[in-house]
Short mmCIF file of C-alpha atoms and ligand atoms in Angstrom, two decimals:
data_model
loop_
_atom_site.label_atom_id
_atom_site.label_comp_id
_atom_site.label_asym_id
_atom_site.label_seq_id
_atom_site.Cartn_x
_atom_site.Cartn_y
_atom_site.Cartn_z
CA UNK U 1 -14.19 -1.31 -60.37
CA UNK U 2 -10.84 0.21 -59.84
CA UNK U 3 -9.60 2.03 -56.76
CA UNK U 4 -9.03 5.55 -57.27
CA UNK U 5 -5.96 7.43 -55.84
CA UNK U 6 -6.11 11.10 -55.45
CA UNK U 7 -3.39 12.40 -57.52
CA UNK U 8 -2.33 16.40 -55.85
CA UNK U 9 -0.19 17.88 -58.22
CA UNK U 10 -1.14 15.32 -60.89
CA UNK U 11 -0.75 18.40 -64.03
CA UNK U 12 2.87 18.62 -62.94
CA UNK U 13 6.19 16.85 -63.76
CA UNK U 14 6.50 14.07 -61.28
CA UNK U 15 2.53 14.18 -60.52
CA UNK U 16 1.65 13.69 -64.66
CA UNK U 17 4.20 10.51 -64.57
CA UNK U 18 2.92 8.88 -61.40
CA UNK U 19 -0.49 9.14 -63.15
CA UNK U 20 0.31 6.91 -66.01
CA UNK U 21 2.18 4.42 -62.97
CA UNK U 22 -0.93 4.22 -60.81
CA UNK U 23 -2.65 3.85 -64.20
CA UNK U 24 -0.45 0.67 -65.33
CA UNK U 25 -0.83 -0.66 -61.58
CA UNK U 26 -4.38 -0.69 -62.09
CA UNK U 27 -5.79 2.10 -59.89
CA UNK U 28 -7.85 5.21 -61.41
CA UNK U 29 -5.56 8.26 -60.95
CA UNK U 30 -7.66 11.39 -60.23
CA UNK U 31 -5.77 15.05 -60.32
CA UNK U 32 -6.31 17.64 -58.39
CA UNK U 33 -4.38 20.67 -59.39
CA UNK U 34 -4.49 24.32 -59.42
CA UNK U 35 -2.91 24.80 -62.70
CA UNK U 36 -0.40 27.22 -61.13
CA UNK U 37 2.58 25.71 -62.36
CA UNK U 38 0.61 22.04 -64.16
CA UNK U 39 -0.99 21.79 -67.43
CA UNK U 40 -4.40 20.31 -68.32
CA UNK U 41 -2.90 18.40 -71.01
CA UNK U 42 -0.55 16.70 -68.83
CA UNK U 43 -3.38 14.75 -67.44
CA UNK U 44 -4.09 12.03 -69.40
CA UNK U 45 -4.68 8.93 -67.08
CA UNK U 46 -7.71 9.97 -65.24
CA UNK U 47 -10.04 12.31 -64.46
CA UNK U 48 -8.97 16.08 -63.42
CA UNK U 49 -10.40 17.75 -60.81
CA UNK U 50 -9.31 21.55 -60.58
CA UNK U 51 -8.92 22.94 -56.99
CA UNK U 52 -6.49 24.49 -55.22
CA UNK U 53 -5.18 22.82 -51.69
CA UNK U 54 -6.49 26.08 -49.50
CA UNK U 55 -10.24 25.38 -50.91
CA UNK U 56 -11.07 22.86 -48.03
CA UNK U 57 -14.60 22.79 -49.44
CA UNK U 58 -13.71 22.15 -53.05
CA UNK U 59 -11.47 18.84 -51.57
CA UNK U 60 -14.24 17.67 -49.49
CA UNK U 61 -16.74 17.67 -52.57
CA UNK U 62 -13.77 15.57 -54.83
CA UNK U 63 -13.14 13.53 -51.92
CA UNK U 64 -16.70 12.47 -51.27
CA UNK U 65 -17.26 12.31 -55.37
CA UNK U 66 -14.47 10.02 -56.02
CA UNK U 67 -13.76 8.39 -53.07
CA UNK U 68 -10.15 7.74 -53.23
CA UNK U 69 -8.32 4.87 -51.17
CA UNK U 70 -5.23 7.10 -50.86
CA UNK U 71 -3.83 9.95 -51.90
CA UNK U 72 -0.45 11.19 -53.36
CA UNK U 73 0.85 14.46 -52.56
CA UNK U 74 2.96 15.67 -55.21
CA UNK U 75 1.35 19.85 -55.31
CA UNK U 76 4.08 22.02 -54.07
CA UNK U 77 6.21 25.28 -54.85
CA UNK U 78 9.43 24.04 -55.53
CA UNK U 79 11.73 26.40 -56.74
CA UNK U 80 14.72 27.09 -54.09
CA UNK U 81 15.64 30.67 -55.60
CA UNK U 82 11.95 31.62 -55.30
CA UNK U 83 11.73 30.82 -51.77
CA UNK U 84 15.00 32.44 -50.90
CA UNK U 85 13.14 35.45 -51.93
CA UNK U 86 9.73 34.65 -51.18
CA UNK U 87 9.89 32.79 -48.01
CA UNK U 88 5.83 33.04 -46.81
CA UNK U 89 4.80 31.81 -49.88
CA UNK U 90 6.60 28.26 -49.72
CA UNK U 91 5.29 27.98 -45.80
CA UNK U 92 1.96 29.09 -46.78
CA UNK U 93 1.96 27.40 -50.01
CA UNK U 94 3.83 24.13 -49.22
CA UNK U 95 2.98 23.68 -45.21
CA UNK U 96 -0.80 25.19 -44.59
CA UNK U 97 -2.11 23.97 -48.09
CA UNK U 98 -0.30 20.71 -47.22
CA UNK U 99 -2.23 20.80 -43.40
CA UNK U 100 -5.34 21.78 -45.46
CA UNK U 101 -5.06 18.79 -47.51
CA UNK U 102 -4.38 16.14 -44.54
CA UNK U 103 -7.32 17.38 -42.35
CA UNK U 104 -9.44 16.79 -45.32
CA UNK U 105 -8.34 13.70 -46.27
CA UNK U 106 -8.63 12.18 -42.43
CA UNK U 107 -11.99 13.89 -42.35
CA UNK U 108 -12.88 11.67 -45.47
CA UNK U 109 -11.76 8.61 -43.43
CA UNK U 110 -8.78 8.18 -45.98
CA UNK U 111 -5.81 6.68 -44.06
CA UNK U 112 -3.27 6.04 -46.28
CA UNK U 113 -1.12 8.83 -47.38
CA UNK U 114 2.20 8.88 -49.99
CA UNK U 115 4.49 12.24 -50.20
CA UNK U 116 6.62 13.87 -52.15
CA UNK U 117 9.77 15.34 -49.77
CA UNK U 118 13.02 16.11 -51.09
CA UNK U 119 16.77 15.99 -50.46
CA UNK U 120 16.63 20.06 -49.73
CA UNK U 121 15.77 19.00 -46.22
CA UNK U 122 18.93 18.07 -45.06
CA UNK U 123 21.39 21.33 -46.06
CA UNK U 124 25.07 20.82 -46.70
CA UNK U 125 26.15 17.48 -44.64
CA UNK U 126 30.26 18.19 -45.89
CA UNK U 127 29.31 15.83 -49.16
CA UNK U 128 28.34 12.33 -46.89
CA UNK U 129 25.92 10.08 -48.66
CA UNK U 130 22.84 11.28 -47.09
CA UNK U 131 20.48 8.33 -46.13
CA UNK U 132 16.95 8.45 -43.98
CA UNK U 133 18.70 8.82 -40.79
CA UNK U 134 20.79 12.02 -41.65
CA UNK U 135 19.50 15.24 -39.40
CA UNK U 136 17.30 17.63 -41.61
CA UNK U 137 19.02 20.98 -41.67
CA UNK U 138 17.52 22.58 -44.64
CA UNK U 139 19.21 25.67 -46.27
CA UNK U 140 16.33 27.37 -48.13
CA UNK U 141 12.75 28.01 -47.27
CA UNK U 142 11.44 25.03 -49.76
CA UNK U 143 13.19 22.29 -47.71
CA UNK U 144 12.34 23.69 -44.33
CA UNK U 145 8.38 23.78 -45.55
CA UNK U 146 8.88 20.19 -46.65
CA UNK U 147 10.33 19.54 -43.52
CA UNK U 148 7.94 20.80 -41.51
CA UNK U 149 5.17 18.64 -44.06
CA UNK U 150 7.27 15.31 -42.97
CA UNK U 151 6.49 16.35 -38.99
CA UNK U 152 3.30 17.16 -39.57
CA UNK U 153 2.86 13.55 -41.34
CA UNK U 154 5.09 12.27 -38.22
CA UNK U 155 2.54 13.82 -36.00
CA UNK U 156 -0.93 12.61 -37.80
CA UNK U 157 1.01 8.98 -37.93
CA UNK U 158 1.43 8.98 -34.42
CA UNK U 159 -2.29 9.97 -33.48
CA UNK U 160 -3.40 7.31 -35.60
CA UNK U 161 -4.97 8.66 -38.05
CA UNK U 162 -2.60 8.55 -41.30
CA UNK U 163 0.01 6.07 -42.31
CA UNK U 164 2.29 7.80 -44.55
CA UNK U 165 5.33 6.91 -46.66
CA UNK U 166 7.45 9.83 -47.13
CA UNK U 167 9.51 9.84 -50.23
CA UNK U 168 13.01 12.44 -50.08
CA UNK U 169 14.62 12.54 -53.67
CA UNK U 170 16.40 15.79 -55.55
CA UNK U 171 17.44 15.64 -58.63
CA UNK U 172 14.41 14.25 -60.96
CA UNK U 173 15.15 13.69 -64.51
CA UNK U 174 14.06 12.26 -67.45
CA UNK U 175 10.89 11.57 -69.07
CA UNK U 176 8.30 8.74 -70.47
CA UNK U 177 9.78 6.39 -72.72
CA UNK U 178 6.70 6.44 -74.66
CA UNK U 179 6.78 10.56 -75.07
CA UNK U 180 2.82 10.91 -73.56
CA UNK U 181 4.14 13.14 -70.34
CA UNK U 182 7.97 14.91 -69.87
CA UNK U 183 8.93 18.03 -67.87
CA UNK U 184 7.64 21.60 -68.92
CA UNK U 185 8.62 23.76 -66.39
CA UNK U 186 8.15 27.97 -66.91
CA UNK U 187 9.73 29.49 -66.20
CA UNK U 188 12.53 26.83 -66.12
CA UNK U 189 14.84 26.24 -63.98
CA UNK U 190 16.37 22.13 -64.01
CA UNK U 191 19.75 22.22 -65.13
CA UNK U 192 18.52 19.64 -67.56
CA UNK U 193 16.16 20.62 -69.38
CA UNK U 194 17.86 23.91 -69.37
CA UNK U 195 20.97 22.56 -71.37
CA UNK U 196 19.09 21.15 -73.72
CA UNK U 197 17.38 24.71 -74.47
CA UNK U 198 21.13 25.76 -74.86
CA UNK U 199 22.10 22.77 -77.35
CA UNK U 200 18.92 23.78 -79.63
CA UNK U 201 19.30 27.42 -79.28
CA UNK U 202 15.90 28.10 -77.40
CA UNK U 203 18.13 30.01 -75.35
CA UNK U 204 21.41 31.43 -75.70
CA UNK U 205 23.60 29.26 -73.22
CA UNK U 206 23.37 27.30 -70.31
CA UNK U 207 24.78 29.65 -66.99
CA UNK U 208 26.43 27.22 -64.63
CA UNK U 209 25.57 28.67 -60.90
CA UNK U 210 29.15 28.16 -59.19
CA UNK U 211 32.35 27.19 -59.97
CA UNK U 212 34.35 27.39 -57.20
CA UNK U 213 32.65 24.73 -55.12
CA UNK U 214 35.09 22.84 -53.08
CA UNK U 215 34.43 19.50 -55.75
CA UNK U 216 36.63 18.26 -58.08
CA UNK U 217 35.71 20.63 -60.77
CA UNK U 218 34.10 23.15 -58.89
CA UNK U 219 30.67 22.67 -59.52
CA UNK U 220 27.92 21.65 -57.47
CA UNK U 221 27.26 17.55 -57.32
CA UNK U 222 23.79 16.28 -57.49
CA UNK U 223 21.81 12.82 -57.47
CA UNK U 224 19.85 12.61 -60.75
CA UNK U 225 16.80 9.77 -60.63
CA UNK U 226 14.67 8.73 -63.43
CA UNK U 227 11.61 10.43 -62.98
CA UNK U 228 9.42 6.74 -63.82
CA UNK U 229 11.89 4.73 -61.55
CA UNK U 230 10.86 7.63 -59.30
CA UNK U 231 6.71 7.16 -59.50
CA UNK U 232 7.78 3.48 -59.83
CA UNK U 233 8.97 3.54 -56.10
CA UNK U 234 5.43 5.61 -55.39
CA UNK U 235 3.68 3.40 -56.65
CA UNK U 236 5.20 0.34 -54.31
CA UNK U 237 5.06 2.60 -51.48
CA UNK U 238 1.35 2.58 -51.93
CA UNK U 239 1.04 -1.05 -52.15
CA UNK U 240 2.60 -1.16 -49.40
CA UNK U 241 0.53 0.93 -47.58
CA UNK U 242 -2.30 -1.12 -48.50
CA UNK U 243 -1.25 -4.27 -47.48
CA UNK U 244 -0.81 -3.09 -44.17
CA UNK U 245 3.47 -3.75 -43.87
CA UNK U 246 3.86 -0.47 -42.10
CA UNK U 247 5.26 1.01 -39.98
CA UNK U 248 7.97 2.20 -37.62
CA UNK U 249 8.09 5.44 -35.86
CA UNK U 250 3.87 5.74 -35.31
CA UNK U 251 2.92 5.55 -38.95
CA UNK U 252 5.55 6.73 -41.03
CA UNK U 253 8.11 5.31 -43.36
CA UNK U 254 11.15 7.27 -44.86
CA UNK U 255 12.52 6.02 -47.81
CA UNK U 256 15.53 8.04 -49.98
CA UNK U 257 15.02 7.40 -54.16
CA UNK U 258 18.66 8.19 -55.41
CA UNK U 259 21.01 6.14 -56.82
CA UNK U 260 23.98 7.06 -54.75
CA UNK U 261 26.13 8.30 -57.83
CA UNK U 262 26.98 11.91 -58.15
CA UNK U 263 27.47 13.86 -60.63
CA UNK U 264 29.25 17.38 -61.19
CA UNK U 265 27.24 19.93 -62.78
CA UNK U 266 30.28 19.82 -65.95
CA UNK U 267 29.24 16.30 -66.09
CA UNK U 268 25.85 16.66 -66.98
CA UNK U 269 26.90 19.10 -69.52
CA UNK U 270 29.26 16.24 -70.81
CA UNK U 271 26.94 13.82 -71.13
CA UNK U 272 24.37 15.77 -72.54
CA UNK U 273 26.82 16.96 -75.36
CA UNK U 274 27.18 13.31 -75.94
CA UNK U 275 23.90 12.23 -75.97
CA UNK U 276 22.68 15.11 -78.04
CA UNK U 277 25.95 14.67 -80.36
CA UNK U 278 25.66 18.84 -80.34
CA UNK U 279 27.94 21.67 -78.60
CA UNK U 280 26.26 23.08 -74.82
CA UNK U 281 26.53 26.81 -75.27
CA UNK U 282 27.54 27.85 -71.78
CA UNK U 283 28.92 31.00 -69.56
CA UNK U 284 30.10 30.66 -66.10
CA UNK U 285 28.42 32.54 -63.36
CA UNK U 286 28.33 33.23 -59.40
CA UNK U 287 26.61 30.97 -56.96
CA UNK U 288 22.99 30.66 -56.70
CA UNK U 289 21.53 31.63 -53.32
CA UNK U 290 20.67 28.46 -51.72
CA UNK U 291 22.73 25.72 -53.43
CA UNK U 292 23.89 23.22 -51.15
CA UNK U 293 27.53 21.96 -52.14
CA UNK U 294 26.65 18.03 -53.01
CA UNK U 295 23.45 16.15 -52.27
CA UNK U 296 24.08 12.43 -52.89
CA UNK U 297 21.42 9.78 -51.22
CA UNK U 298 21.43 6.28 -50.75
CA UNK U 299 18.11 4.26 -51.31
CA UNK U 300 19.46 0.85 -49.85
CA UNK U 301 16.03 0.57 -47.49
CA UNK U 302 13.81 1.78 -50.42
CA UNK U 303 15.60 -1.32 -52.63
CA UNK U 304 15.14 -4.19 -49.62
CA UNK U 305 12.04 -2.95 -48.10
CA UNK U 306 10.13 -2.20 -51.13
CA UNK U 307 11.79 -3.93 -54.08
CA UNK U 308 12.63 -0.75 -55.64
CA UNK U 309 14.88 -0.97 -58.82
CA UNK U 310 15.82 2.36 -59.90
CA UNK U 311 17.24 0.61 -63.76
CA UNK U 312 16.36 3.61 -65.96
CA UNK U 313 18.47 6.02 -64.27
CA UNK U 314 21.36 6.41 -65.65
CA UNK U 315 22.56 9.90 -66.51
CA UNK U 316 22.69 8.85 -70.71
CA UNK U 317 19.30 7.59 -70.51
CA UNK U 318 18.03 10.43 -68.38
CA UNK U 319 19.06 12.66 -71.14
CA UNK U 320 18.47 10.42 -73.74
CA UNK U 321 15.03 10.58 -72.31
CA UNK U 322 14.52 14.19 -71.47
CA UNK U 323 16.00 15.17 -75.35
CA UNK U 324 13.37 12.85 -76.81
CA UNK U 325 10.86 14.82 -74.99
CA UNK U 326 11.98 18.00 -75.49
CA UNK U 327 12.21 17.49 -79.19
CA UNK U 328 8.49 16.62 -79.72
CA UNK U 329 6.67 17.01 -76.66
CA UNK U 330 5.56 19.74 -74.36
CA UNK U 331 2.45 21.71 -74.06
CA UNK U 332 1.10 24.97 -74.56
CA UNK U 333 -2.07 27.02 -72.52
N1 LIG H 401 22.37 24.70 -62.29
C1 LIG H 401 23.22 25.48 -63.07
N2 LIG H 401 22.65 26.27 -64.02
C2 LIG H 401 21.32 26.34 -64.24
C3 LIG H 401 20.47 25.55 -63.44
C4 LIG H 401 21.04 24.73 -62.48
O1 LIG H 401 24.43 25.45 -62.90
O2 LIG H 401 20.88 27.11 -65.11
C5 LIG H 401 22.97 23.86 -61.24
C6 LIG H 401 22.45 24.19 -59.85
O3 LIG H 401 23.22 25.21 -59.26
C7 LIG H 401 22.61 22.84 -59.16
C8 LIG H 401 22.39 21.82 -60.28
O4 LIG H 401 22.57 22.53 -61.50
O5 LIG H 401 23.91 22.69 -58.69
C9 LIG H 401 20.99 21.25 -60.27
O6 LIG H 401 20.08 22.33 -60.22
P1 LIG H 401 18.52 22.12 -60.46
O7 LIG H 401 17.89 23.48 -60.40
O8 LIG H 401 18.30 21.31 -61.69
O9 LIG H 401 18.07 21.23 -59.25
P2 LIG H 401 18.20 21.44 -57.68
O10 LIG H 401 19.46 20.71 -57.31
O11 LIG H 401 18.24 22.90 -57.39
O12 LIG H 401 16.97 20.79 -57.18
#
């Protein structure tokens, strides 16, 4: 019988797309999701389980149903504008549903934990390639919760009782290959999938947030990953959990998934008129509260300490990728 892996999240973008990776890898995906920002028909690789995170009851009965030998943590608010305005939500959201979810999961004598984390905890570091070492400064309430997440993970490590590996990426693109699971955001608010409503007239143009950035064409630089090289790395994180190679630092391991290339936020838009082989309507427009300037990782310890071999993401197959998706996929309520 196959181990089961308790998928939070597992309706959503990333979550959906590590389900059918754990599912290739052999292990029984099951989702637990609120449906607040997922969709049911995004889960197609396991069972679903609907809960929310703050319903420590409702966990304890999926926990002791399914039994899962780990659990990934992919549920989260994770919109930076939103928590500029909403700050309590993201801590409450993010940090006690995330506390909620790790006292559970210890209670159910799980011990090995994988988690989503994100570039936004470091802030503006003056455009240095940010690697696992880099102080956490975050600018916006959604990087500080995920911050505080990674101590709290740091903390449960070192009593113990959870080894963790802690994933920090940005700038997630793409989608299957094979067209079963892509991103559906609403409202949306990815730059790519946004352009692409632009180039097909979903909406009326693409609004670029900035251009007088101090880059080399003004706009804001980012680190875009393929979103299966991404649950690709998630997946050998959890191996390695399993096997036991862990862990510095109590029991935690950072790793950064980028691919140390940035790109401009006109570059995207070039490539995705390319790839699309259609005009980008587009306006220019002030800054959006809570940008940081350029967010560019490394993942040198994520490629020799896990084998990790980010080879789908470049920014033409991203798109390539995201178009096909957009074109015949999505879901509806
Ligand atoms: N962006 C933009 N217009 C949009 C959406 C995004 O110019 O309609 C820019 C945004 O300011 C950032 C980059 O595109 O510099 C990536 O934004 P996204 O929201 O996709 O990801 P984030 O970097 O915020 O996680």
């Amino acid at each position: 019988m196959a181990d089961r892996v308790l998928v939070t999240g597992g309706a959503g973008y990333i979550g959906s797309h590590a389900c059918k990776a754990l599912k290739a890898a052999g292990f029984i995906p099951v989702t637990y999701d609120n449906l607040c920002t997922g969709w049911e028909q995004a889960v197609k690789f396991g069972p679903f389980e609907r809960g929310d995170l703050m319903d420590r009851a409702r966990l304890d009965q999926v926990l002791a149903e399914h039994r899962p030998i780990a659990v990934m943590h992919f549920a989260a608010l994770s919109q930076v504008g939103e928590a500029m305005r909403e700050p309590g939500k993201y801590w409450r959201g993010n940090v006690t549903a995330s506390l909620s979810l790790i006292e559970a999961v210890i209670a159910a004598g799980i011990r090995d934990f994988v988690f989503s984390s994100t570039c936004a905890t470091y802030g503006d570091h003056d455009g240095v390639v940010l690697d696992e070492n880099t102080p956490q400064t975050p600018l916006n309430a959604y990087g500080a919760s995920k911050r505080a997440i990674e101590d709290m993970l740091k903390d449960f490590g070192a009593s113990d009782r959870l080894r963790s590996v802690i994933f920090r990426y940005f700038n997630v693109a793409g989608a299957d290959p094979d067209g079963e699971v892509g991103e559906f955001h609403q409202p949306e608010t990815h730059l790519i999938p946004l352009i692409l409503d632009a180039v097909d007239g979903k909406r009326p143009a693409l609004t670029i947030h900035g251009t007088d950035y101090p880059t080399k064409d003004g706009t804001c630089i980012r680190d875009y990953v393929h979103v299966m090289d991404l649950v690709d790395a998630h997946v050998l994180g959890l191996k390695r959990l399993r096997e036991g190679r862990i862990i510095p630092d109590g029991g935690t391991e950072v790793f950064c998934l980028g691919t140390g290339n940035g790109f401009s936020v006109r570059e995207v838009i070039d490539h995705s008129r390319h790839v699309t082989n259609r005009t980008v309507p587009m306006t220019e427009g002030p800054r959006r509260a809570g940008d940081a300037v350029k967010l560019v990782c490394g993942s040198e310890r994520a490629m020799s300490d896990l084998g990790w071999q980010p080879d789908r993401s470049t920014l033409p197959q991203m798109i390539a990728d995201a178009w096909r998706w957009h074109q015949n996929g999505g879901y509806d309520r």
